[in-house]
PDB file of C-alpha atoms in Angstrom:
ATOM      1  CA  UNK A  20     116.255  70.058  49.132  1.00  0.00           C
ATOM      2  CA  UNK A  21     119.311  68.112  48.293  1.00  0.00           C
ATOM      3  CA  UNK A  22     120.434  71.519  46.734  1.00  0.00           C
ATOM      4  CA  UNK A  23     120.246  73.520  50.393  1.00  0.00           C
ATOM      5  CA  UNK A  24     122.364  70.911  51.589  1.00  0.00           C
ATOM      6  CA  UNK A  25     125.339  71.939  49.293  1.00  0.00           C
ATOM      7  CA  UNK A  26     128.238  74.037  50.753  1.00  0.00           C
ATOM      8  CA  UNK A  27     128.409  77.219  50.386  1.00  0.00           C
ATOM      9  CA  UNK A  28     131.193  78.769  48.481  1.00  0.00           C
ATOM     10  CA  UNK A  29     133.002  81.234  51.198  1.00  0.00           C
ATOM     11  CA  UNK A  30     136.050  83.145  50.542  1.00  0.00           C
ATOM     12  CA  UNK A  31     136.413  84.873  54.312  1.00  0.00           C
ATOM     13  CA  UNK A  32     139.637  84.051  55.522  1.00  0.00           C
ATOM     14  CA  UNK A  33     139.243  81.352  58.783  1.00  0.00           C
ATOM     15  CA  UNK A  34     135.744  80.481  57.391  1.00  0.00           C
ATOM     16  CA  UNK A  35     134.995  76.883  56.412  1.00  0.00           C
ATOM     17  CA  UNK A  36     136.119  75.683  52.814  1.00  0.00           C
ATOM     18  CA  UNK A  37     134.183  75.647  50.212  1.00  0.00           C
ATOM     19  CA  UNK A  38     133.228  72.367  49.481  1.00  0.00           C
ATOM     20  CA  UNK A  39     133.141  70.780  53.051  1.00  0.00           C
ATOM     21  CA  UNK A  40     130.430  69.702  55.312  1.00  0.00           C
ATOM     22  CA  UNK A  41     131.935  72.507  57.507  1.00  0.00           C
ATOM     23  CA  UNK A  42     130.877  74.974  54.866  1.00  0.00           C
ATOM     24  CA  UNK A  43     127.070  73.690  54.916  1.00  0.00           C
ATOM     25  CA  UNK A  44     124.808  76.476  56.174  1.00  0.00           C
ATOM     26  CA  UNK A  45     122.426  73.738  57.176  1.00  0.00           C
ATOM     27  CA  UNK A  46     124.799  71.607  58.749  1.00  0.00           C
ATOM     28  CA  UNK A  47     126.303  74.588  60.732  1.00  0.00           C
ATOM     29  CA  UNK A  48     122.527  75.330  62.226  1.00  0.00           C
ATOM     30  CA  UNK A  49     121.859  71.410  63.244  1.00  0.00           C
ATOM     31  CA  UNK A  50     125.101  71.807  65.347  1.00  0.00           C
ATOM     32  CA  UNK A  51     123.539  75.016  66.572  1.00  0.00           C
ATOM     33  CA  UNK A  52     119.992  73.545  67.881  1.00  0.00           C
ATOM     34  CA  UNK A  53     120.831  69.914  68.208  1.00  0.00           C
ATOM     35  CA  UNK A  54     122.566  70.084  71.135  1.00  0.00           C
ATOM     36  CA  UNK A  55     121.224  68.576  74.248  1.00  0.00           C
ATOM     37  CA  UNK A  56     119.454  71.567  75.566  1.00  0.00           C
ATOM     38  CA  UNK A  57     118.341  73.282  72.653  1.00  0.00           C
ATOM     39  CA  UNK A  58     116.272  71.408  71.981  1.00  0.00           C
ATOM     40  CA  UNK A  59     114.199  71.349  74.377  1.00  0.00           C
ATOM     41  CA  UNK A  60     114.210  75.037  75.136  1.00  0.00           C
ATOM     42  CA  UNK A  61     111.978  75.888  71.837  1.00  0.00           C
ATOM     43  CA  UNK A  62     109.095  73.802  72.994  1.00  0.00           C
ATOM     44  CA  UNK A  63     109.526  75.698  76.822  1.00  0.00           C
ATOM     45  CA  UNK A  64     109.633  79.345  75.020  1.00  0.00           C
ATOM     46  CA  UNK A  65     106.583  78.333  72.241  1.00  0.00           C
ATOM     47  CA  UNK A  66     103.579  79.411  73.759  1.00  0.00           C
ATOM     48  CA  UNK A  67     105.077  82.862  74.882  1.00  0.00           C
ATOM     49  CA  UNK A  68     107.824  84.518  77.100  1.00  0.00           C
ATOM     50  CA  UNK A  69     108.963  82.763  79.894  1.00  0.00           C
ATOM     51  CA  UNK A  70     111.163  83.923  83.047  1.00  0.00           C
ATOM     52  CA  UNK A  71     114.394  82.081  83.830  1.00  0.00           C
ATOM     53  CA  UNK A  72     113.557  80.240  86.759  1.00  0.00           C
ATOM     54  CA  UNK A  73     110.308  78.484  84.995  1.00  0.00           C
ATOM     55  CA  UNK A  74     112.204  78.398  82.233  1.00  0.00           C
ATOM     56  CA  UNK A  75     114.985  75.956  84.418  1.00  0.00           C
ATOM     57  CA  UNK A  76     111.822  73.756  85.346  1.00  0.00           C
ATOM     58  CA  UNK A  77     110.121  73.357  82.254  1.00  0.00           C
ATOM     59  CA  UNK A  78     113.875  72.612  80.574  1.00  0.00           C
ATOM     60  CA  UNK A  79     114.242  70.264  83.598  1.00  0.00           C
ATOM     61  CA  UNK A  80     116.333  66.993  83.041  1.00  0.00           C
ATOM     62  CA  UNK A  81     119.393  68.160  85.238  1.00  0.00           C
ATOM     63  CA  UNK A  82     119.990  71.238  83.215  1.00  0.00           C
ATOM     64  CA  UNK A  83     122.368  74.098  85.553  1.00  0.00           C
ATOM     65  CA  UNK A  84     121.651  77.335  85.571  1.00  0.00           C
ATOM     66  CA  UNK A  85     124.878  78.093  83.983  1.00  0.00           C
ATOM     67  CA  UNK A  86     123.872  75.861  81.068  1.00  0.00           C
ATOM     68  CA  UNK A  87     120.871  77.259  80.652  1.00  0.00           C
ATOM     69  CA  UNK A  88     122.294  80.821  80.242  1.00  0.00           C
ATOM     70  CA  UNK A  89     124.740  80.026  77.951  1.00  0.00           C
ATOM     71  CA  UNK A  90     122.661  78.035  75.556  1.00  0.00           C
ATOM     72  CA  UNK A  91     120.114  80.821  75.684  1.00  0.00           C
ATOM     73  CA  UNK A  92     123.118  83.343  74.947  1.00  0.00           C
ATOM     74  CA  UNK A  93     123.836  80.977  71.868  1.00  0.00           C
ATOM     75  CA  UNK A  94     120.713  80.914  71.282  1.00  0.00           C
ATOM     76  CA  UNK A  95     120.105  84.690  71.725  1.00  0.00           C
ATOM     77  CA  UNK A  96     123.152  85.624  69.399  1.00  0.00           C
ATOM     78  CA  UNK A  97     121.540  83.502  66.906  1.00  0.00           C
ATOM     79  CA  UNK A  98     119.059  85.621  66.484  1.00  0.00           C
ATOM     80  CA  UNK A  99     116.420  82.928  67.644  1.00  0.00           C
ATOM     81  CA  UNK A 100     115.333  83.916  71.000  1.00  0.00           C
ATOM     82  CA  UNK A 101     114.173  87.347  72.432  1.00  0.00           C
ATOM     83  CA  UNK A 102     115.681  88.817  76.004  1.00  0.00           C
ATOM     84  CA  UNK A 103     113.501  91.161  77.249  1.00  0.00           C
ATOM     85  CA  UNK A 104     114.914  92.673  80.889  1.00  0.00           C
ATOM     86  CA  UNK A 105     112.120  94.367  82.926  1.00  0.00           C
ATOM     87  CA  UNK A 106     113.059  97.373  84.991  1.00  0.00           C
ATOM     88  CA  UNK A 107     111.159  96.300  88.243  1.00  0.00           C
ATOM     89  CA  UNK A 108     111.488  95.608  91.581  1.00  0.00           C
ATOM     90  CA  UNK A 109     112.634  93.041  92.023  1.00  0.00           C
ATOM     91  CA  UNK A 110     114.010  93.313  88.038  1.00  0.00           C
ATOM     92  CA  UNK A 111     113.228  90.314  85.812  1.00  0.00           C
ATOM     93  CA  UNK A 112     113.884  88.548  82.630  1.00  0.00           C
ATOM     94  CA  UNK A 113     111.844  87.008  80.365  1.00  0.00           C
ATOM     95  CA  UNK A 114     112.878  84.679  77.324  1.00  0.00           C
ATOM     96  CA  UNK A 115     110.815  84.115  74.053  1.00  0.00           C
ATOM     97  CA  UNK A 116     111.115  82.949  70.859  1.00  0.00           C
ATOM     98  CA  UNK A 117     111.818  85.974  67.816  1.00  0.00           C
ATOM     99  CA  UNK A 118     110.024  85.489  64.881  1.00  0.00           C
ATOM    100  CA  UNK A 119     113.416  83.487  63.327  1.00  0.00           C
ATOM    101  CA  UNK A 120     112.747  80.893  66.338  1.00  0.00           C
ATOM    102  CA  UNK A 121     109.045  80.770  65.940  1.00  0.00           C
ATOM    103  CA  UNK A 122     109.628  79.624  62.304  1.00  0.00           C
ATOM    104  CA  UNK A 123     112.282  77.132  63.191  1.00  0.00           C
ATOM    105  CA  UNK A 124     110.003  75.807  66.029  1.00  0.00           C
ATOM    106  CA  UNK A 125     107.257  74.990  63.573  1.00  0.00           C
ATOM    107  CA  UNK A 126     109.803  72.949  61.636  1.00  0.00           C
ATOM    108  CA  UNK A 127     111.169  71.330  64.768  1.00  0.00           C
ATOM    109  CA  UNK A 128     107.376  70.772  65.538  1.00  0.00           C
ATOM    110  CA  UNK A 129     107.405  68.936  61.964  1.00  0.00           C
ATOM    111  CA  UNK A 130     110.052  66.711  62.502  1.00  0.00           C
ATOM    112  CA  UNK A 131     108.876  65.880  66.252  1.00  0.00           C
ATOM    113  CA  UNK A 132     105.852  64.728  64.307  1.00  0.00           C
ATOM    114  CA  UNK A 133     108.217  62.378  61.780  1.00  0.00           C
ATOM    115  CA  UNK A 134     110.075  60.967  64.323  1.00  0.00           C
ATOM    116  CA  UNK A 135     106.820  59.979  66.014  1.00  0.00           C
ATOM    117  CA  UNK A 136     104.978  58.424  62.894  1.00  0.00           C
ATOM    118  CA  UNK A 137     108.532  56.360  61.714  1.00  0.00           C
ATOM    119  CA  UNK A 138     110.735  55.673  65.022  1.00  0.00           C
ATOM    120  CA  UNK A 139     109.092  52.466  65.714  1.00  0.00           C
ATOM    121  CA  UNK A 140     110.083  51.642  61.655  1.00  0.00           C
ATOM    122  CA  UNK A 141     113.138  52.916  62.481  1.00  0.00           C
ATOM    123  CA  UNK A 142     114.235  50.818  65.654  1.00  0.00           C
ATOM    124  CA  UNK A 143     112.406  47.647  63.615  1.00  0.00           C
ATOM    125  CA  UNK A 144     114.863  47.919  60.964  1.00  0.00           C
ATOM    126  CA  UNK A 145     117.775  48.715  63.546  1.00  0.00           C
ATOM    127  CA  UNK A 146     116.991  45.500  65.413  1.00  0.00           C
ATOM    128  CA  UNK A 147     116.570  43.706  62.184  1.00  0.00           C
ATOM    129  CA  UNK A 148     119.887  44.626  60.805  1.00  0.00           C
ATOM    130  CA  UNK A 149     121.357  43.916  64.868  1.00  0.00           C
ATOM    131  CA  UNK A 150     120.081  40.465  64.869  1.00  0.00           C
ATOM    132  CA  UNK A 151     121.051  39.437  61.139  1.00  0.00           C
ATOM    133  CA  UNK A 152     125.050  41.028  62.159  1.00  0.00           C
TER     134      UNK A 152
END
């Protein structure tokens, strides 16, 4: 793993340099999905597509509507989520993960499930480490 983690080489002019975090495909996709809402949109689009409005409410937490879109447009450009419009009356949109998002999902899901089994380690050593400071 410690390989992916290496930066890439890139010679396109304004791209990162080579040999920088900056550079790190991996590193460049964490900035992409760990941002605060992110996150929690792939568990709100993984059981199928979703229209915007549910989509605020399941995201919930004080996201705005203007968030929302433009993390989905990040998201969307990305290639990890789906738009679909529907030419209706009245029109609607529905949001759901691509097949790229459903496979980062089941990762996310995967970590979810490490941070669950280890985060009480975690804030024992924290405290432990606090308290001996």
């Amino acid at each position: 793993m410690a390989d992916n983690l290496a930066p890439s080489s890139s010679s396109t002019p304004g791209s990162p340099a080579e040999g920088t975090v900056d550079a790190c495909p991996s590193m460049r996709a964490l900035e992409l999905i760990a941002g605060k809402w992110a996150l929690r949109i792939f568990p709100a689009l993984e059981n199928g597509p979703v229209r915007n409005n549910e989509l605020l409410r399941r995201v919930g937490n004080g996201i705005s509507q203007k968030m929302l879109t433009q993390t989905l447009r990040e998201l969307e450009a990305n290639g990890l989520i789906l738009r679909t419009i529907y030419d209706s009356v009245p029109p609607h949109v529905e949001y759901r993960l691509s097949p790229l998002g459903e496979s980062l999902n089941r990762t996310l899901v995967g970590l979810d499930d490490w941070v669950r089994a280890h985060w009480s380690d975690m804030e024992r050593i924290r405290k432990s480490q606090v308290d001996s400071d």
